[in-house]
mmCIF file of C-alpha atoms in Angstrom:
data_model
loop_
_atom_site.group_PDB
_atom_site.id
_atom_site.type_symbol
_atom_site.label_atom_id
_atom_site.label_comp_id
_atom_site.label_asym_id
_atom_site.label_seq_id
_atom_site.Cartn_x
_atom_site.Cartn_y
_atom_site.Cartn_z
ATOM 1 C CA MET A 25 144.595 162.315 -85.254
ATOM 2 C CA GLY A 26 147.701 162.909 -83.123
ATOM 3 C CA ILE A 27 148.383 165.983 -80.986
ATOM 4 C CA LYS A 28 150.722 168.458 -82.673
ATOM 5 C CA PHE A 29 153.137 170.703 -80.738
ATOM 6 C CA THR A 30 154.933 173.839 -81.864
ATOM 7 C CA ALA A 31 158.750 173.995 -81.883
ATOM 8 C CA ASP A 32 158.675 176.242 -78.784
ATOM 9 C CA GLN A 33 156.485 173.732 -76.936
ATOM 10 C CA LEU A 34 158.810 170.866 -77.846
ATOM 11 C CA ASN A 35 161.838 172.846 -76.647
ATOM 12 C CA LYS A 36 160.019 173.607 -73.396
ATOM 13 C CA PHE A 37 159.243 169.923 -72.825
ATOM 14 C CA SER A 38 162.844 168.949 -73.636
ATOM 15 C CA LYS A 39 164.233 171.480 -71.149
ATOM 16 C CA ARG A 40 161.784 170.349 -68.482
ATOM 17 C CA ASP A 41 162.843 166.714 -68.919
ATOM 18 C CA ALA A 42 166.497 167.745 -68.629
ATOM 19 C CA ASP A 43 165.798 169.781 -65.484
ATOM 20 C CA LEU A 44 163.992 166.892 -63.802
ATOM 21 C CA LYS A 45 166.071 163.930 -64.955
ATOM 22 C CA ASP A 46 168.234 163.670 -61.802
ATOM 23 C CA PHE A 47 165.313 163.549 -59.361
ATOM 24 C CA PRO A 48 163.744 160.258 -58.233
ATOM 25 C CA GLN A 49 161.092 159.270 -60.755
ATOM 26 C CA GLU A 50 157.763 158.150 -59.274
ATOM 27 C CA PRO A 51 155.257 156.737 -61.806
ATOM 28 C CA HIS A 52 151.588 157.679 -61.609
ATOM 29 C CA ASP A 53 149.340 155.794 -64.060
ATOM 30 C CA HIS A 54 145.969 157.293 -64.951
ATOM 31 C CA ALA A 55 144.192 154.470 -66.793
ATOM 32 C CA ILE A 56 140.516 153.679 -67.285
ATOM 33 C CA PRO A 57 139.454 150.126 -66.349
ATOM 34 C CA ALA A 58 138.536 147.912 -69.272
ATOM 35 C CA GLU A 59 135.067 147.399 -67.791
ATOM 36 C CA GLU A 60 134.332 151.143 -68.039
ATOM 37 C CA LEU A 61 135.666 151.279 -71.613
ATOM 38 C CA ASP A 62 133.512 148.308 -72.639
ATOM 39 C CA LYS A 63 130.540 149.980 -71.051
ATOM 40 C CA MET A 64 131.152 153.189 -73.001
ATOM 41 C CA PHE A 65 132.318 151.887 -76.382
ATOM 42 C CA GLY A 66 131.022 148.357 -76.329
ATOM 43 C CA ALA A 67 133.009 145.182 -75.801
ATOM 44 C CA GLY A 68 135.859 144.922 -78.303
ATOM 45 C CA CYS A 69 134.997 148.284 -79.878
ATOM 46 C CA TRP A 70 137.960 150.261 -78.601
ATOM 47 C CA ARG A 71 141.781 150.252 -78.622
ATOM 48 C CA GLU A 72 144.414 152.102 -76.588
ATOM 49 C CA LEU A 73 146.485 154.851 -78.217
ATOM 50 C CA PRO A 74 150.029 155.872 -77.152
ATOM 51 C CA PRO A 75 149.679 157.467 -73.693
ATOM 52 C CA GLU A 76 150.255 161.136 -72.940
ATOM 53 C CA GLU A 77 153.046 161.771 -70.441
ATOM 54 C CA TYR A 78 153.800 164.892 -68.401
ATOM 55 C CA LYS A 79 155.828 165.646 -65.278
ATOM 56 C CA ARG A 80 155.208 167.586 -62.079
ATOM 57 C CA LEU A 81 157.637 168.351 -59.268
ATOM 58 C CA ARG A 82 156.496 167.594 -55.722
ATOM 59 C CA TYR A 83 158.081 169.274 -52.707
ATOM 60 C CA GLU A 84 158.280 167.457 -49.374
ATOM 61 C CA PRO A 85 159.072 169.681 -46.358
ATOM 62 C CA ALA A 86 161.971 168.832 -44.090
ATOM 63 C CA SER A 87 161.407 165.739 -42.002
ATOM 64 C CA TRP A 88 162.717 165.067 -38.519
ATOM 65 C CA THR A 89 163.791 161.747 -37.082
ATOM 66 C CA ALA A 90 164.865 161.098 -33.510
ATOM 67 C CA GLU A 91 167.663 158.551 -33.700
ATOM 68 C CA VAL A 92 167.485 156.075 -30.796
ATOM 69 C CA HIS A 93 170.932 154.567 -30.331
ATOM 70 C CA THR A 94 171.066 151.421 -28.237
ATOM 71 C CA VAL A 95 174.592 150.452 -27.220
ATOM 72 C CA HIS A 96 174.696 146.835 -26.118
ATOM 73 C CA VAL A 97 176.897 146.027 -23.130
ATOM 74 C CA TYR A 98 178.397 142.645 -22.382
ATOM 75 C CA VAL A 99 180.319 141.229 -19.393
ATOM 76 C CA GLY A 100 182.491 138.177 -19.086
ATOM 77 C CA THR A 101 181.118 135.637 -16.621
ATOM 78 C CA ASP A 102 183.979 133.145 -16.632
ATOM 79 C CA GLY A 103 187.448 132.534 -17.965
ATOM 80 C CA ASP A 104 190.325 135.016 -18.435
ATOM 81 C CA HIS A 105 187.994 137.974 -19.022
ATOM 82 C CA GLN A 106 185.576 137.406 -16.201
ATOM 83 C CA ASP A 107 183.894 140.635 -15.014
ATOM 84 C CA GLU A 108 185.350 142.604 -17.955
ATOM 85 C CA PHE A 109 182.899 144.842 -19.880
ATOM 86 C CA ILE A 110 182.676 145.440 -23.581
ATOM 87 C CA ARG A 111 180.298 147.761 -25.436
ATOM 88 C CA GLY A 112 179.073 147.748 -29.001
ATOM 89 C CA ASP A 113 180.659 150.257 -31.357
ATOM 90 C CA ARG A 114 178.810 153.552 -31.490
ATOM 91 C CA PRO A 115 179.273 156.442 -33.937
ATOM 92 C CA ALA A 116 181.263 159.396 -32.653
ATOM 93 C CA ASP A 117 179.227 162.444 -31.635
ATOM 94 C CA LEU A 118 179.928 165.829 -33.163
ATOM 95 C CA LEU A 119 179.682 167.327 -29.670
ATOM 96 C CA ARG A 120 179.732 165.380 -26.443
ATOM 97 C CA ASN A 121 176.304 164.637 -24.959
ATOM 98 C CA SER A 122 174.586 166.748 -27.638
ATOM 99 C CA ILE A 123 171.645 165.778 -29.838
ATOM 100 C CA LEU A 124 173.426 167.482 -32.755
ATOM 101 C CA THR A 125 173.964 165.294 -35.836
ATOM 102 C CA PRO A 126 175.991 166.136 -38.967
ATOM 103 C CA SER A 127 172.804 166.636 -40.990
ATOM 104 C CA LEU A 128 171.313 169.024 -38.411
ATOM 105 C CA ALA A 129 174.539 171.014 -38.131
ATOM 106 C CA ALA A 130 174.750 171.260 -41.925
ATOM 107 C CA ALA A 131 171.120 172.436 -42.139
ATOM 108 C CA ILE A 132 171.665 175.214 -39.584
ATOM 109 C CA MET A 133 174.929 176.408 -41.165
ATOM 110 C CA ASN A 134 173.456 176.310 -44.659
ATOM 111 C CA ALA A 135 170.399 178.301 -43.584
ATOM 112 C CA LYS A 136 172.428 180.958 -41.777
ATOM 113 C CA TYR A 137 175.534 181.344 -43.923
ATOM 114 C CA VAL A 138 174.298 180.398 -47.393
ATOM 115 C CA ASN A 139 170.683 181.560 -47.257
ATOM 116 C CA SER A 140 171.300 184.478 -44.819
ATOM 117 C CA ILE A 141 168.566 183.392 -42.402
ATOM 118 C CA PRO A 142 169.161 184.704 -38.841
ATOM 119 C CA LEU A 143 169.225 182.141 -36.048
ATOM 120 C CA ASN A 144 166.057 183.558 -34.482
ATOM 121 C CA ARG A 145 164.139 182.854 -37.710
ATOM 122 C CA ILE A 146 165.637 179.345 -37.903
ATOM 123 C CA GLU A 147 164.485 178.855 -34.310
ATOM 124 C CA GLN A 148 160.957 179.957 -35.269
ATOM 125 C CA GLU A 149 160.874 177.673 -38.317
ATOM 126 C CA PHE A 150 162.008 174.721 -36.215
ATOM 127 C CA ALA A 151 159.327 175.504 -33.623
ATOM 128 C CA ARG A 152 156.628 175.418 -36.321
ATOM 129 C CA ASN A 153 157.730 171.831 -36.931
ATOM 130 C CA GLY A 154 157.569 171.006 -33.225
ATOM 131 C CA VAL A 155 161.360 171.144 -32.751
ATOM 132 C CA ASN A 156 162.446 173.276 -29.789
ATOM 133 C CA ILE A 157 166.055 174.378 -30.204
ATOM 134 C CA SER A 158 166.929 177.879 -29.024
ATOM 135 C CA ARG A 159 169.076 180.287 -31.045
ATOM 136 C CA GLN A 160 171.583 180.329 -28.177
ATOM 137 C CA VAL A 161 172.042 176.575 -28.418
ATOM 138 C CA MET A 162 172.392 176.771 -32.210
ATOM 139 C CA ALA A 163 174.973 179.570 -31.892
ATOM 140 C CA GLY A 164 176.968 177.450 -29.468
ATOM 141 C CA TRP A 165 176.832 174.477 -31.818
ATOM 142 C CA VAL A 166 178.041 176.555 -34.788
ATOM 143 C CA ILE A 167 180.931 178.075 -32.825
ATOM 144 C CA LYS A 168 182.063 174.760 -31.352
ATOM 145 C CA CYS A 169 181.824 172.898 -34.675
ATOM 146 C CA ALA A 170 183.681 175.689 -36.467
ATOM 147 C CA ARG A 171 186.515 175.582 -33.958
ATOM 148 C CA ARG A 172 186.718 171.809 -33.831
ATOM 149 C CA TYR A 173 186.121 170.826 -37.446
ATOM 150 C CA LEU A 174 186.227 173.795 -39.824
ATOM 151 C CA ILE A 175 189.252 175.773 -38.645
ATOM 152 C CA PRO A 176 191.635 172.857 -39.370
ATOM 153 C CA VAL A 177 190.116 172.616 -42.875
ATOM 154 C CA TYR A 178 190.482 176.381 -43.329
ATOM 155 C CA GLU A 179 194.123 176.304 -42.257
ATOM 156 C CA ARG A 180 194.880 173.419 -44.611
ATOM 157 C CA LEU A 181 193.204 175.242 -47.510
ATOM 158 C CA LYS A 182 195.219 178.343 -46.645
ATOM 159 C CA GLU A 183 198.425 176.307 -46.851
ATOM 160 C CA LYS A 184 197.453 175.047 -50.305
ATOM 161 C CA LEU A 185 196.373 178.531 -51.412
ATOM 162 C CA LEU A 186 199.713 180.084 -50.493
ATOM 163 C CA GLU A 187 201.536 177.433 -52.526
ATOM 164 C CA LEU A 188 199.957 178.744 -55.737
ATOM 165 C CA PRO A 189 201.853 181.290 -57.865
ATOM 166 C CA VAL A 190 198.854 183.634 -58.259
ATOM 167 C CA ASN A 191 196.276 184.643 -55.642
ATOM 168 C CA GLN A 192 193.454 187.177 -55.769
ATOM 169 C CA SER A 193 192.112 189.252 -52.890
ATOM 170 C CA ASP A 194 189.405 191.792 -52.158
ATOM 171 C CA GLU A 195 187.632 193.339 -49.186
ATOM 172 C CA THR A 196 184.155 194.748 -48.644
ATOM 173 C CA PRO A 197 182.365 196.504 -45.769
ATOM 174 C CA VAL A 198 180.001 194.572 -43.510
ATOM 175 C CA GLU A 199 177.984 195.571 -40.481
ATOM 176 C CA VAL A 200 178.062 193.484 -37.309
ATOM 177 C CA ILE A 201 175.435 194.180 -34.669
ATOM 178 C CA LYS A 202 177.551 193.217 -31.675
ATOM 179 C CA ASP A 203 181.330 193.009 -31.651
ATOM 180 C CA GLY A 204 182.241 195.256 -28.735
ATOM 181 C CA ARG A 205 181.692 198.491 -30.660
ATOM 182 C CA ALA A 206 178.789 200.798 -31.313
ATOM 183 C CA ALA A 207 176.002 199.359 -33.446
ATOM 184 C CA GLY A 208 176.524 200.057 -37.140
ATOM 185 C CA SER A 209 180.311 200.194 -36.893
ATOM 186 C CA LYS A 210 181.924 199.281 -40.183
ATOM 187 C CA SER A 211 183.860 196.017 -40.384
ATOM 188 C CA TYR A 212 185.354 194.217 -43.364
ATOM 189 C CA MET A 213 185.146 190.809 -44.948
ATOM 190 C CA TRP A 214 188.415 189.988 -46.727
ATOM 191 C CA LEU A 215 188.359 187.423 -49.520
ATOM 192 C CA HIS A 216 191.363 185.366 -50.590
ATOM 193 C CA ARG A 217 191.135 183.020 -53.560
ATOM 194 C CA SER A 218 193.221 181.062 -56.025
ATOM 195 C CA GLY A 219 194.030 182.700 -59.351
ATOM 196 C CA GLU A 220 191.256 182.555 -61.929
ATOM 197 C CA PHE A 221 193.286 180.358 -64.292
ATOM 198 C CA TYR A 222 193.885 177.734 -61.586
ATOM 199 C CA THR A 223 190.817 175.597 -62.260
ATOM 200 C CA ASP A 224 191.816 172.163 -60.889
ATOM 201 C CA THR A 225 190.595 172.765 -57.325
ATOM 202 C CA PRO A 226 189.741 176.453 -56.824
ATOM 203 C CA ILE A 227 190.119 177.707 -53.258
ATOM 204 C CA VAL A 228 188.094 180.604 -51.794
ATOM 205 C CA LEU A 229 188.581 181.733 -48.185
ATOM 206 C CA TYR A 230 186.903 184.507 -46.203
ATOM 207 C CA GLU A 231 188.387 186.411 -43.280
ATOM 208 C CA TYR A 232 186.435 188.761 -41.002
ATOM 209 C CA GLN A 233 188.288 191.760 -39.584
ATOM 210 C CA LYS A 234 187.113 194.894 -37.787
ATOM 211 C CA THR A 235 189.219 197.226 -39.931
ATOM 212 C CA ARG A 236 190.716 197.728 -43.385
ATOM 213 C CA ASN A 237 194.212 198.001 -41.948
ATOM 214 C CA SER A 238 197.059 196.694 -44.100
ATOM 215 C CA GLY A 239 198.161 194.522 -41.192
ATOM 216 C CA HIS A 240 195.388 192.037 -41.980
ATOM 217 C CA PRO A 241 196.464 191.068 -45.523
ATOM 218 C CA LYS A 242 200.097 191.385 -44.423
ATOM 219 C CA GLU A 243 199.548 188.738 -41.748
ATOM 220 C CA PHE A 244 197.661 186.470 -44.181
ATOM 221 C CA TYR A 245 200.317 186.726 -46.914
ATOM 222 C CA LYS A 246 203.428 187.059 -44.719
ATOM 223 C CA ASP A 247 204.934 183.822 -46.077
ATOM 224 C CA TYR A 248 203.602 184.142 -49.624
ATOM 225 C CA LYS A 249 205.872 184.143 -52.646
ATOM 226 C CA GLY A 250 203.914 185.018 -55.747
ATOM 227 C CA ILE A 251 201.611 187.523 -57.421
ATOM 228 C CA LEU A 252 198.584 188.961 -55.617
ATOM 229 C CA LEU A 253 195.888 190.459 -57.859
ATOM 230 C CA THR A 254 193.778 193.168 -56.189
ATOM 231 C CA ASP A 255 192.183 196.539 -56.749
ATOM 232 C CA GLY A 256 194.268 199.706 -56.351
ATOM 233 C CA LEU A 257 193.919 199.967 -52.567
ATOM 234 C CA GLU A 258 197.120 201.397 -51.055
ATOM 235 C CA GLN A 259 197.084 198.713 -48.333
ATOM 236 C CA TYR A 260 197.977 196.116 -50.956
ATOM 237 C CA HIS A 261 200.778 198.235 -52.414
ATOM 238 C CA LYS A 262 202.114 198.696 -48.889
ATOM 239 C CA ILE A 263 202.359 194.989 -48.147
ATOM 240 C CA ALA A 264 204.019 194.419 -51.539
ATOM 241 C CA ARG A 265 206.714 196.907 -50.508
ATOM 242 C CA GLU A 266 207.115 195.287 -47.091
ATOM 243 C CA LEU A 267 206.971 191.574 -47.985
ATOM 244 C CA ASP A 268 209.821 190.054 -49.964
ATOM 245 C CA GLY A 269 208.597 187.838 -52.779
ATOM 246 C CA LEU A 270 205.085 189.306 -53.062
ATOM 247 C CA THR A 271 204.212 191.219 -56.238
ATOM 248 C CA ASN A 272 200.997 193.228 -56.458
ATOM 249 C CA SER A 273 199.021 193.238 -59.697
ATOM 250 C CA ASN A 274 196.044 195.534 -60.267
ATOM 251 C CA CYS A 275 192.631 195.122 -61.842
ATOM 252 C CA TRP A 276 191.794 196.658 -65.232
ATOM 253 C CA ALA A 277 188.068 196.556 -64.435
ATOM 254 C CA HIS A 278 188.736 199.140 -61.731
ATOM 255 C CA ALA A 279 190.738 201.224 -64.223
ATOM 256 C CA ARG A 280 187.661 201.637 -66.436
ATOM 257 C CA ARG A 281 185.095 202.408 -63.715
ATOM 258 C CA SER A 282 185.544 206.179 -63.511
ATOM 259 C CA PHE A 283 185.360 206.456 -67.297
ATOM 260 C CA ALA A 284 182.157 204.391 -67.330
ATOM 261 C CA ASP A 285 180.671 206.690 -64.666
ATOM 262 C CA ALA A 286 181.650 209.750 -66.716
ATOM 263 C CA VAL A 287 179.993 208.437 -69.883
ATOM 264 C CA LYS A 288 176.901 207.444 -67.914
ATOM 265 C CA ALA A 289 176.720 210.973 -66.471
ATOM 266 C CA ILE A 290 176.586 212.455 -69.983
ATOM 267 C CA GLY A 291 173.315 210.612 -70.473
ATOM 268 C CA LYS A 292 171.713 208.405 -73.097
ATOM 269 C CA ASN A 293 170.187 211.407 -74.863
ATOM 270 C CA ASN A 294 173.640 212.809 -75.644
ATOM 271 C CA ASN A 295 175.056 209.805 -77.463
ATOM 272 C CA GLN A 296 177.113 211.819 -79.933
ATOM 273 C CA THR A 297 178.610 213.969 -77.170
ATOM 274 C CA ALA A 298 179.452 210.859 -75.195
ATOM 275 C CA LYS A 299 181.310 209.302 -78.141
ATOM 276 C CA LEU A 300 183.436 212.442 -78.525
ATOM 277 C CA SER A 301 184.414 212.484 -74.845
ATOM 278 C CA THR A 302 187.812 211.514 -73.466
ATOM 279 C CA ALA A 303 186.102 209.013 -71.174
ATOM 280 C CA TYR A 304 184.521 207.219 -74.142
ATOM 281 C CA GLN A 305 187.882 207.096 -75.912
ATOM 282 C CA ALA A 306 189.432 205.572 -72.797
ATOM 283 C CA LEU A 307 186.718 202.914 -72.639
ATOM 284 C CA THR A 308 187.239 202.132 -76.333
ATOM 285 C CA ARG A 309 190.973 201.630 -75.823
ATOM 286 C CA ILE A 310 190.458 199.440 -72.761
ATOM 287 C CA ALA A 311 187.753 197.438 -74.587
ATOM 288 C CA ALA A 312 190.255 196.671 -77.363
ATOM 289 C CA ILE A 313 192.640 195.271 -74.741
ATOM 290 C CA TYR A 314 189.857 193.145 -73.240
ATOM 291 C CA LYS A 315 188.756 191.884 -76.653
ATOM 292 C CA LEU A 316 192.182 190.450 -77.413
ATOM 293 C CA GLU A 317 192.557 189.097 -73.898
ATOM 294 C CA GLY A 318 189.237 187.274 -74.281
ATOM 295 C CA THR A 319 190.622 185.248 -77.189
ATOM 296 C CA LEU A 320 193.460 183.938 -74.977
ATOM 297 C CA LYS A 321 191.331 182.546 -72.140
ATOM 298 C CA ASP A 322 191.705 178.868 -73.066
ATOM 299 C CA LEU A 323 195.410 178.964 -73.958
ATOM 300 C CA PRO A 324 198.191 177.533 -71.772
ATOM 301 C CA ALA A 325 199.912 180.166 -69.636
ATOM 302 C CA GLU A 326 203.116 180.200 -71.712
ATOM 303 C CA GLU A 327 201.237 180.716 -74.970
ATOM 304 C CA ARG A 328 198.950 183.304 -73.391
ATOM 305 C CA LEU A 329 202.006 185.272 -72.253
ATOM 306 C CA ARG A 330 203.544 185.202 -75.738
ATOM 307 C CA GLU A 331 200.315 186.462 -77.273
ATOM 308 C CA ARG A 332 200.002 189.176 -74.647
ATOM 309 C CA GLN A 333 203.506 190.373 -75.338
ATOM 310 C CA SER A 334 203.010 190.446 -79.102
ATOM 311 C CA SER A 335 199.442 191.740 -79.414
ATOM 312 C CA ILE A 336 198.247 193.275 -76.134
ATOM 313 C CA LYS A 337 201.391 195.015 -74.858
ATOM 314 C CA PRO A 338 201.433 197.497 -77.802
ATOM 315 C CA LEU A 339 197.830 198.451 -76.970
ATOM 316 C CA VAL A 340 198.713 198.897 -73.297
ATOM 317 C CA ASP A 341 201.723 201.053 -74.231
ATOM 318 C CA GLU A 342 199.517 203.194 -76.467
ATOM 319 C CA TYR A 343 196.879 203.527 -73.756
ATOM 320 C CA PHE A 344 199.265 204.841 -71.107
ATOM 321 C CA ALA A 345 200.974 207.211 -73.544
ATOM 322 C CA TRP A 346 197.553 208.537 -74.544
ATOM 323 C CA ALA A 347 196.366 208.841 -70.905
ATOM 324 C CA LYS A 348 199.443 210.862 -69.928
ATOM 325 C CA GLU A 349 198.999 213.098 -72.947
ATOM 326 C CA ARG A 350 195.331 213.720 -72.190
ATOM 327 C CA LEU A 351 195.963 214.494 -68.532
ATOM 328 C CA ALA A 352 198.716 216.947 -69.493
ATOM 329 C CA ASP A 353 196.372 218.705 -71.923
ATOM 330 C CA THR A 354 195.130 221.882 -70.241
ATOM 331 C CA THR A 355 191.841 221.628 -72.133
ATOM 332 C CA CYS A 356 191.061 218.364 -70.319
ATOM 333 C CA LEU A 357 189.077 218.733 -67.102
ATOM 334 C CA SER A 358 191.282 218.728 -64.001
ATOM 335 C CA LYS A 359 188.413 217.434 -61.895
ATOM 336 C CA GLY A 360 185.593 214.975 -62.358
ATOM 337 C CA LYS A 361 185.378 211.280 -63.206
ATOM 338 C CA THR A 362 187.391 211.524 -66.432
ATOM 339 C CA ALA A 363 190.386 213.158 -64.756
ATOM 340 C CA GLU A 364 189.997 210.745 -61.853
ATOM 341 C CA GLY A 365 190.158 207.796 -64.243
ATOM 342 C CA LEU A 366 193.227 209.156 -66.038
ATOM 343 C CA ARG A 367 195.066 209.764 -62.759
ATOM 344 C CA TYR A 368 194.082 206.316 -61.480
ATOM 345 C CA SER A 369 195.515 204.604 -64.571
ATOM 346 C CA ILE A 370 198.751 206.580 -64.471
ATOM 347 C CA ASN A 371 199.253 206.100 -60.724
ATOM 348 C CA GLN A 372 198.582 202.359 -61.012
ATOM 349 C CA GLU A 373 200.530 201.811 -64.246
ATOM 350 C CA GLU A 374 203.223 199.680 -62.602
ATOM 351 C CA TYR A 375 200.597 197.351 -61.183
ATOM 352 C CA LEU A 376 198.306 197.341 -64.222
ATOM 353 C CA ARG A 377 201.195 196.093 -66.377
ATOM 354 C CA VAL A 378 201.951 193.019 -64.244
ATOM 355 C CA PHE A 379 199.568 190.772 -66.195
ATOM 356 C CA LEU A 380 201.857 191.291 -69.220
ATOM 357 C CA THR A 381 204.720 189.562 -67.373
ATOM 358 C CA ASP A 382 202.992 186.319 -66.344
ATOM 359 C CA GLY A 383 200.460 184.263 -68.286
ATOM 360 C CA ASP A 384 198.837 182.997 -65.082
ATOM 361 C CA VAL A 385 197.780 186.488 -63.962
ATOM 362 C CA PRO A 386 194.207 187.475 -64.953
ATOM 363 C CA ILE A 387 193.584 190.892 -66.481
ATOM 364 C CA ASP A 388 191.158 191.811 -63.703
ATOM 365 C CA ASN A 389 189.912 190.792 -60.283
ATOM 366 C CA SER A 390 186.389 189.822 -61.366
ATOM 367 C CA ALA A 391 186.805 186.251 -60.119
ATOM 368 C CA ALA A 392 187.384 187.530 -56.584
ATOM 369 C CA LEU A 393 184.323 189.780 -56.723
ATOM 370 C CA SER A 394 182.051 186.976 -57.880
ATOM 371 C CA SER A 395 183.465 184.170 -55.744
ATOM 372 C CA GLY A 396 180.907 182.186 -53.844
ATOM 373 C CA TYR A 397 178.575 184.031 -51.463
ATOM 374 C CA PHE A 398 179.980 187.533 -51.232
ATOM 375 C CA TYR A 399 178.493 190.748 -50.007
ATOM 376 C CA PRO A 400 177.501 193.479 -52.489
ATOM 377 C CA HIS A 401 180.711 195.246 -53.355
ATOM 378 C CA ARG A 402 180.964 199.003 -53.607
ATOM 379 C CA GLU A 403 178.244 201.462 -54.391
ATOM 380 C CA TYR A 404 179.146 204.638 -56.189
ATOM 381 C CA GLU A 405 177.510 208.025 -55.739
ATOM 382 C CA LYS A 406 175.331 208.637 -58.772
ATOM 383 C CA LYS A 407 174.289 212.210 -58.018
ATOM 384 C CA SER A 408 175.876 215.157 -59.798
ATOM 385 C CA VAL A 409 178.775 213.235 -61.321
ATOM 386 C CA LYS A 410 181.306 215.494 -63.024
ATOM 387 C CA VAL A 411 182.581 214.282 -66.393
#
C-alpha cells in the first residue's frame, strides 16, 4: 500500500524542490544490504519498492584559503638576451602589497553595506575563524577600493542616468557618529534613480550629504534635461526654477498621506463617521485615479499618455476643483490633517499634473522609496492627530 499525501503536502514538496533546484545536488543513499534483507525475510523472499526521497539543506560556514603565489623568474645566460630577466605573469593586486583579494573585499563590503554589520563586529567574526584583520585595516581597504574602483563606476552610471528623460529622487535623514560635528547630528542620504518605467537597465545611486540644502540636488542635476519626480520638498521646486530644462513632477502618494492620517485618527470604531469625512472622500477620489493608472502599467508610453489624457485627466480636474471648493468652505476645518492635505494638493497642483503630460512619468515616487537598500523613510507623529 503506497503512501498518500494531501494536496497541501504535495504543494509543499513541489515548492521545496523549486527552492532547492539551483543548489548543488549531493546524493545520499540509505539502502539496506542484501545480506541483512535475506537474514530478515529469507533469501529470495523480498523485493525493493520505489524509494522515498526527501531533501535537506546543509550550510557550510565561510572558508578561508591563503593563496601562495609563486612567480617564476628566468634569466638569459647567452645570446642577445644574456643577463636579461623575465618573470611569469601574475594577477594584478587590488591594492599594492596587500593580502586583500576581490572575494575578501566583496565579503567585507557586503557585510557592512548590505547587511549593516559594523566593522568591529566583522573583525570579531573574522577573529573567531582565526583571521586577524583589524577594523582600521578593513576601513582603509574599503576607502581605497571605493576611490580606485567604485567611483569611476558611479560616475559612469551617473552619466547614463542623466541621459534618461525621467529620473526620480528622494532624501532621508541618517545619523553619522563621526563627521566633524556633534554626535547625533542629522545628515541626509540622497537617492537618485532611473524612472520606474525604464526597465532595461535600472540605475540607482546614493549620495551622502551633511545637509538637506538645495545645492546638493542642484549640483547633481545641473546638466540634466528632463523630468525629475520627487516629493513636494521646496528644494526640488527651487532647482526646477533655477535649472533650464529640468521639470519637477510630484508624487501622488504624498498627496494622500495627510488624508490617510486623518481617517486613521477617526478610528476603526467610527467607520461610518470616517466614510462621511472629507478626508475619506479625498482618498476615494485619489484611489479612482490610481485604479485607472494601474491598468496602464504595461502599455507603451505613447499609449499610456493617450489613456491618461482621455480617462485620468477628467478625474484629476474634478479632484482639484473639489479640493479647492472644500478648502473654501468655512465649515471645513482650517487646521488638522484634512486641511493640511487639501492645502498640499492645491499648492502642488502644478507638479502633481506633470504625469498627465508625459507617459514615461510615474504617478508617484514609490520606486525611489523602495529602491535597493534604503533607510526607513519618514515617521509621522501619531499622537493627537487633528482630523
